[in-house]
């Protein structure tokens, strides 16, 4: 595998450089035998018992080390949802690193697209704690992982080594704007989208800004740029193929792809874990709107974000229930991985008393509440219904032709 060589700081140099940084000093302490022993002991600890645990451990370990170990244990437990237990309990994390890291399934999907195009090495800019670099390396791709924060870079390097990928991942602490990406087959950029006040919504306030990341992507033979799923479509240039990715029905992120092998100007929705992908070169015109039929379909969030609902309407021969609501209806059943389907039994004007009477009559004890275009909170509705009975139902709180409406039905299949 191609790999750009660089000198990795020695352990002694790393310790010395962290002496004046409490966070890096705490991280270094966790990598000592005593720190590793504490982390192993805390793997399955209950956060609810943290005070008692801390008191007990401080009898035999330094207080600073116990605090660092408890913090890292919490982060590892949170990271299981993204990385799985096998990896998460071998890796190290920072609070921002857990929050912003790519879920393993999504990173693996992106790495597979690169690998499928013959990419052999990637410059991973703004690598964070190394989630994407790990996925790329596991796909057989050599990676230069760059982050300007010294602690984050140390964590990324440690994670690569902990997972046996140190030979494929070189970690460099540097400003990504100063990296020469010319030797690489592809570039991946993941700008920071959180600041001191929380999530950043303006793409030009990303670090680095979206305009710089786009320019860096356009210079490379191939590139991927990770962005927030809610990015306005008008902020996406015509050179990019835009992909929205959901995992288990939840939209996780959007990616802009550039270069050979991608489709500039197209929109794509990918569903994980199946890998089903719906794409269109350009969005279709607004779909027709009409009355509620026997069936209702709820598009996956990635399809909605990619503005591909009209494509599904065309495929199923249906219509929207309202021009502003992403619910599709038809008179015939339709099966697709991109929608969840329901058979509709009742359509009522919005009225809590009527709904309560109907559910009581049907002996509904389990109610799933879905809403689009309604201000009613599902938990509040369920509380007011005072449900009891052996049956289940789904209620949709929405608008039909502009009017607040309740649709009651059952999942297909």
Coordinates of C-alpha atoms in Angstrom, one line a residue:
X1 CA 0.0 0.0 0.0
X2 CA 1.2 3.5 -0.8
X3 CA 2.0 5.5 2.3
X4 CA 3.5 8.9 2.9
X5 CA 6.3 8.6 5.5
X6 CA 6.4 10.9 8.5
X7 CA 8.2 10.9 11.8
X8 CA 6.0 9.9 14.7
X9 CA 6.9 11.6 18.1
X10 CA 8.5 9.2 20.6
X11 CA 6.6 8.3 23.7
X12 CA 9.0 10.4 25.9
X13 CA 8.6 13.4 23.6
X14 CA 4.9 13.0 23.7
X15 CA 4.8 12.9 27.5
X16 CA 7.0 16.0 27.7
X17 CA 4.9 17.9 25.3
X18 CA 1.7 17.1 27.3
X19 CA 3.2 18.1 30.7
X20 CA 1.7 21.6 30.4
X21 CA -1.7 20.4 29.1
X22 CA -3.9 18.8 31.8
X23 CA -6.1 17.0 29.2
X24 CA -3.1 15.5 27.4
X25 CA -1.5 14.6 30.8
X26 CA -4.7 12.8 31.8
X27 CA -4.8 11.0 28.5
X28 CA -1.2 9.9 29.0
X29 CA -2.0 8.6 32.5
X30 CA -4.8 6.5 31.1
X31 CA -2.3 4.7 28.8
X32 CA -0.1 3.6 31.7
X33 CA -0.5 0.0 33.1
X34 CA -2.4 1.5 36.1
X35 CA -4.7 3.5 33.8
X36 CA -5.4 0.5 31.6
X37 CA -6.2 -1.6 34.7
X38 CA -8.7 1.1 35.9
X39 CA -10.4 1.3 32.5
X40 CA -10.7 -2.5 32.3
X41 CA -12.3 -2.5 35.8
X42 CA -14.7 0.3 34.8
X43 CA -15.9 -1.3 31.5
X44 CA -19.3 -2.4 32.8
X45 CA -19.7 0.1 35.7
X46 CA -23.1 1.7 36.2
X47 CA -22.9 5.5 35.9
X48 CA -25.6 5.7 38.6
X49 CA -23.1 4.3 41.1
X50 CA -20.3 6.7 40.0
X51 CA -19.9 8.5 43.3
X52 CA -19.5 5.3 45.3
X53 CA -17.2 3.9 42.6
X54 CA -15.0 7.0 42.7
X55 CA -14.8 7.0 46.5
X56 CA -13.7 3.3 46.5
X57 CA -11.1 3.7 43.7
X58 CA -9.6 6.8 45.2
X59 CA -8.5 4.8 48.2
X60 CA -5.9 3.0 46.0
X61 CA -5.4 5.3 43.0
X62 CA -4.6 9.0 42.5
X63 CA -7.8 11.1 42.4
X64 CA -6.9 12.7 39.1
X65 CA -6.4 9.3 37.5
X66 CA -9.7 8.1 38.8
X67 CA -11.5 11.1 37.5
X68 CA -9.9 10.7 34.0
X69 CA -10.8 7.0 34.0
X70 CA -14.4 7.5 35.0
X71 CA -14.7 10.2 32.3
X72 CA -13.2 7.9 29.6
X73 CA -15.4 5.0 30.8
X74 CA -18.5 7.2 30.2
X75 CA -17.3 8.1 26.8
X76 CA -16.6 4.5 25.8
X77 CA -20.1 3.5 26.9
X78 CA -21.6 6.3 24.8
X79 CA -19.4 5.3 21.8
X80 CA -20.7 1.7 21.7
X81 CA -23.8 3.0 19.8
X82 CA -21.5 4.2 17.0
X83 CA -18.5 1.8 17.1
X84 CA -19.8 -1.4 18.7
X85 CA -18.6 -2.7 22.0
X86 CA -15.6 -4.6 20.5
X87 CA -14.0 -1.5 19.1
X88 CA -15.4 1.1 21.6
X89 CA -13.8 -0.5 24.6
X90 CA -10.4 -0.7 22.9
X91 CA -10.5 2.9 21.7
X92 CA -10.1 6.3 23.4
X93 CA -12.4 9.3 23.0
X94 CA -12.8 13.0 23.7
X95 CA -16.3 14.5 24.4
X96 CA -16.3 16.2 21.0
X97 CA -14.8 13.1 19.4
X98 CA -17.8 10.9 20.5
X99 CA -20.3 13.6 19.4
X100 CA -18.9 14.3 16.0
X101 CA -17.5 10.9 15.0
X102 CA -19.0 9.0 12.1
X103 CA -21.0 5.9 12.9
X104 CA -19.0 2.8 11.8
X105 CA -21.7 1.6 9.4
X106 CA -21.7 5.0 7.6
X107 CA -17.9 5.3 7.5
X108 CA -17.7 1.7 6.1
X109 CA -20.2 2.6 3.4
X110 CA -18.2 5.6 2.4
X111 CA -14.9 3.7 2.5
X112 CA -16.4 1.0 0.3
X113 CA -17.4 3.6 -2.4
X114 CA -13.8 4.8 -2.4
X115 CA -12.3 1.3 -2.5
X116 CA -14.7 0.3 -5.3
X117 CA -13.2 3.0 -7.5
X118 CA -9.7 1.8 -6.9
X119 CA -8.6 4.5 -4.4
X120 CA -5.4 3.3 -2.7
X121 CA -4.6 6.3 -0.4
X122 CA -6.7 9.1 1.1
X123 CA -5.9 12.4 2.9
X124 CA -8.4 12.5 5.8
X125 CA -8.6 16.1 6.8
X126 CA -10.1 17.0 10.2
X127 CA -9.8 13.4 11.2
X128 CA -11.1 13.8 14.7
X129 CA -10.6 10.6 16.8
X130 CA -10.1 8.6 13.7
X131 CA -13.4 6.9 12.9
X132 CA -13.3 7.5 9.2
X133 CA -9.6 6.7 9.0
X134 CA -10.2 3.4 10.7
X135 CA -13.0 2.5 8.2
X136 CA -10.8 3.5 5.2
X137 CA -7.8 1.4 6.5
X138 CA -10.1 -1.6 7.0
X139 CA -11.1 -1.3 3.4
X140 CA -7.4 -1.6 2.5
X141 CA -6.8 2.1 1.9
X142 CA -3.7 3.9 3.2
X143 CA -4.6 7.1 5.1
X144 CA -2.9 10.3 6.2
X145 CA -5.1 11.5 9.1
X146 CA -4.8 15.2 10.0
X147 CA -6.1 17.2 12.9
X148 CA -4.8 20.4 14.3
X149 CA -5.7 19.7 17.9
X150 CA -2.7 17.9 19.6
X151 CA -4.9 15.8 22.0
X152 CA -7.2 14.7 19.2
X153 CA -4.3 13.7 17.0
X154 CA -2.8 11.7 19.9
X155 CA -6.2 10.0 20.4
X156 CA -6.5 9.2 16.7
X157 CA -3.0 7.7 16.6
X158 CA -3.6 5.6 19.7
X159 CA -6.9 4.3 18.2
X160 CA -5.2 3.3 15.0
X161 CA -2.6 1.3 17.0
X162 CA -5.1 -0.2 19.4
X163 CA -7.1 -1.6 16.4
X164 CA -4.0 -3.0 14.7
X165 CA -4.1 -0.4 11.9
X166 CA -1.0 1.6 12.7
X167 CA 0.8 0.5 9.5
X168 CA -2.0 1.9 7.3
X169 CA -2.8 5.1 9.2
X170 CA -0.3 8.0 9.6
X171 CA -1.6 10.7 12.0
X172 CA -0.3 14.2 11.7
X173 CA -1.0 17.1 14.0
X174 CA -1.2 20.1 11.6
X175 CA -3.5 22.7 10.1
X176 CA -5.3 21.0 7.3
X177 CA -5.1 24.1 5.1
X178 CA -1.3 23.6 4.9
X179 CA -1.4 19.9 3.8
X180 CA -0.3 19.1 0.3
X181 CA -2.9 16.6 -0.9
X182 CA -1.4 16.2 -4.4
X183 CA 0.2 12.7 -3.7
X184 CA -3.2 11.2 -2.8
X185 CA -5.8 9.4 -4.9
X186 CA -8.6 11.1 -2.9
X187 CA -9.4 13.6 -0.2
X188 CA -11.9 13.3 2.6
X189 CA -12.9 16.5 4.5
X190 CA -15.0 16.5 7.7
X191 CA -15.2 20.1 8.9
X192 CA -16.0 20.8 12.5
X193 CA -19.7 21.7 12.7
X194 CA -19.8 22.5 16.5
X195 CA -18.4 25.5 18.3
X196 CA -18.4 26.9 21.8
X197 CA -22.2 27.6 21.5
X198 CA -23.2 24.3 20.1
X199 CA -24.1 23.2 16.6
X200 CA -23.2 25.4 13.7
X201 CA -25.8 25.8 10.9
X202 CA -24.0 28.3 8.6
X203 CA -21.7 26.2 6.3
X204 CA -19.3 29.1 6.1
X205 CA -18.9 29.0 9.8
X206 CA -17.6 25.4 9.7
X207 CA -14.0 24.9 10.6
X208 CA -12.6 25.0 7.9
X209 CA -15.4 26.8 6.0
X210 CA -17.4 24.9 3.4
X211 CA -16.0 27.1 0.6
X212 CA -12.4 26.0 1.5
X213 CA -13.4 22.4 1.8
X214 CA -15.1 22.5 -1.6
X215 CA -12.0 24.0 -3.2
X216 CA -9.8 21.3 -1.6
X217 CA -12.2 18.7 -2.9
X218 CA -12.2 20.0 -6.4
X219 CA -8.4 19.9 -6.6
X220 CA -8.3 16.1 -5.9
X221 CA -8.9 13.3 -8.4
X222 CA -11.8 12.2 -6.1
X223 CA -13.1 13.6 -2.9
X224 CA -15.8 13.3 -0.3
X225 CA -17.0 16.2 1.9
X226 CA -19.1 15.4 5.0
X227 CA -21.8 17.9 5.7
X228 CA -24.8 18.3 8.0
X229 CA -27.9 16.6 6.6
X230 CA -29.9 19.8 6.9
X231 CA -27.7 21.7 4.5
X232 CA -29.8 23.8 2.0
X233 CA -29.7 22.4 -1.5
X234 CA -28.8 25.7 -2.9
X235 CA -25.5 25.6 -0.9
X236 CA -24.5 22.5 -2.9
X237 CA -22.5 23.2 -6.1
X238 CA -23.3 21.6 -9.4
X239 CA -19.9 19.7 -9.4
X240 CA -21.0 17.5 -6.5
X241 CA -23.0 14.3 -6.2
X242 CA -25.0 14.8 -3.0
X243 CA -25.8 11.7 -0.9
X244 CA -28.0 11.5 2.2
X245 CA -27.4 8.4 4.4
X246 CA -29.8 6.9 6.9
X247 CA -29.1 4.0 9.2
X248 CA -31.9 2.0 10.7
X249 CA -34.3 4.7 9.5
X250 CA -32.5 7.7 11.1
X251 CA -30.7 10.2 8.8
X252 CA -27.1 10.3 10.0
X253 CA -25.3 12.6 7.5
X254 CA -24.9 13.9 4.1
X255 CA -21.8 13.6 1.8
X256 CA -20.8 15.5 -1.3
X257 CA -18.8 13.4 -3.8
X258 CA -16.5 14.9 -6.4
X259 CA -14.5 13.5 -9.3
X260 CA -14.3 10.5 -11.5
X261 CA -16.9 7.8 -10.8
X262 CA -19.5 10.1 -9.3
X263 CA -22.5 11.9 -10.9
X264 CA -22.2 15.7 -10.6
X265 CA -25.5 17.4 -9.9
X266 CA -27.4 14.2 -8.9
X267 CA -29.1 13.5 -5.6
X268 CA -28.9 10.1 -3.8
X269 CA -30.5 8.5 -0.8
X270 CA -28.8 5.5 0.7
X271 CA -30.4 3.3 3.4
X272 CA -28.2 1.3 5.8
X273 CA -27.8 -1.5 6.7
X274 CA -29.3 -2.8 3.4
X275 CA -27.3 -0.5 1.1
X276 CA -30.4 0.3 -1.0
X277 CA -29.8 3.5 -3.0
X278 CA -32.3 5.7 -4.8
X279 CA -30.9 8.4 -7.1
X280 CA -32.0 10.9 -9.7
X281 CA -30.0 13.3 -11.9
X282 CA -32.3 16.1 -11.0
X283 CA -35.4 16.4 -8.8
X284 CA -38.7 15.7 -10.6
X285 CA -41.5 18.4 -10.7
X286 CA -43.8 18.7 -7.8
X287 CA -45.9 15.5 -7.5
X288 CA -49.7 15.4 -7.7
X289 CA -51.9 15.9 -4.6
X290 CA -55.1 14.1 -3.9
X291 CA -57.4 12.4 -1.4
X292 CA -56.2 9.8 1.0
X293 CA -56.5 6.3 -0.5
X294 CA -56.4 2.9 1.2
X295 CA -52.7 3.0 1.8
X296 CA -50.2 5.5 3.2
X297 CA -46.5 5.5 2.8
X298 CA -43.9 7.2 5.0
X299 CA -40.6 7.9 3.0
X300 CA -37.3 7.3 4.7
X301 CA -35.7 10.5 6.0
X302 CA -32.8 10.2 3.5
X303 CA -35.3 10.2 0.6
X304 CA -37.0 13.3 2.0
X305 CA -33.7 15.2 2.6
X306 CA -32.5 14.3 -0.9
X307 CA -35.8 15.7 -2.4
X308 CA -36.6 12.4 -4.0
X309 CA -40.2 12.0 -2.7
X310 CA -41.6 12.8 -6.1
X311 CA -39.6 9.9 -7.5
X312 CA -41.4 7.5 -5.1
X313 CA -44.8 9.1 -5.9
X314 CA -44.1 8.3 -9.6
X315 CA -43.0 4.8 -8.9
X316 CA -46.0 3.8 -6.8
X317 CA -48.5 5.7 -9.0
X318 CA -49.7 7.6 -6.0
X319 CA -50.0 11.2 -4.8
X320 CA -49.3 13.4 -1.8
X321 CA -52.0 14.0 0.9
X322 CA -50.8 17.7 1.0
X323 CA -48.4 19.6 -1.1
X324 CA -46.3 20.5 1.9
X325 CA -46.3 17.1 3.7
X326 CA -44.1 14.1 2.8
X327 CA -46.8 11.4 3.1
X328 CA -47.7 9.5 0.0
X329 CA -51.0 7.7 -0.6
X330 CA -52.3 5.3 -3.1
X331 CA -55.3 3.0 -3.8
X332 CA -53.1 -0.1 -4.4
X333 CA -50.4 -1.6 -2.1
X334 CA -46.8 -0.7 -2.9
X335 CA -43.7 -2.4 -1.5
X336 CA -40.3 -0.6 -1.4
X337 CA -37.3 -0.4 0.9
X338 CA -37.6 3.4 0.8
X339 CA -41.0 3.6 2.5
X340 CA -42.9 2.2 5.4
X341 CA -46.4 1.3 4.3
X342 CA -49.7 1.4 6.2
X343 CA -53.3 0.3 5.5
X344 CA -55.6 3.2 6.5
X345 CA -58.8 2.3 8.2
X346 CA -60.1 5.8 9.2
X347 CA -59.7 9.4 8.2
X348 CA -61.1 12.0 10.7
X349 CA -60.9 15.7 11.2
X350 CA -58.6 16.5 14.1
X351 CA -60.6 16.0 17.2
X352 CA -59.2 14.5 20.4
X353 CA -62.6 13.3 21.8
X354 CA -63.5 11.5 18.5
X355 CA -60.1 9.8 18.5
X356 CA -60.4 8.7 22.1
X357 CA -63.8 7.3 21.5
X358 CA -62.7 5.4 18.4
X359 CA -59.6 3.9 20.1
X360 CA -61.8 2.8 23.1
X361 CA -64.3 1.2 20.7
X362 CA -61.4 -0.6 18.9
X363 CA -59.9 -1.7 22.3
X364 CA -56.5 -0.1 21.4
X365 CA -54.0 -0.4 24.2
X366 CA -50.8 0.2 22.2
X367 CA -50.8 3.4 20.0
X368 CA -48.0 4.5 17.7
X369 CA -48.2 8.3 17.0
X370 CA -46.6 9.8 14.0
X371 CA -46.9 13.4 12.9
X372 CA -46.0 15.8 10.1
X373 CA -47.4 19.2 10.1
X374 CA -48.9 19.0 13.6
X375 CA -47.9 20.7 16.8
X376 CA -49.3 18.0 19.0
X377 CA -46.7 16.1 21.0
X378 CA -47.1 12.3 20.8
X379 CA -46.6 11.6 24.5
X380 CA -49.2 14.2 25.4
X381 CA -51.7 12.6 23.0
X382 CA -51.1 9.1 24.4
X383 CA -51.5 10.4 27.9
X384 CA -54.9 12.0 27.1
X385 CA -56.2 8.8 25.3
X386 CA -56.0 6.7 28.5
X387 CA -55.4 3.6 26.4
X388 CA -56.4 0.1 27.4
X389 CA -57.1 -3.1 25.4
X390 CA -55.3 -5.9 23.5
X391 CA -55.1 -4.2 20.1
X392 CA -52.6 -1.9 18.5
X393 CA -52.9 1.0 16.0
X394 CA -51.0 3.8 14.4
X395 CA -52.3 7.4 14.2
X396 CA -50.9 10.0 11.8
X397 CA -51.4 13.6 12.9
X398 CA -51.0 15.6 9.7
X399 CA -52.7 17.9 7.2
X400 CA -54.8 16.7 4.2
X401 CA -55.4 19.3 1.6
X402 CA -54.4 21.9 4.2
X403 CA -56.9 20.7 6.9
X404 CA -55.7 19.2 10.2
X405 CA -56.5 15.5 10.0
X406 CA -56.1 12.2 11.8
X407 CA -55.4 9.0 9.9
X408 CA -55.6 5.6 11.7
X409 CA -54.2 2.5 10.3
X410 CA -51.9 -0.5 10.7
X411 CA -48.4 -1.3 9.2
X412 CA -48.3 -3.4 6.1
X413 CA -46.6 -6.8 6.3

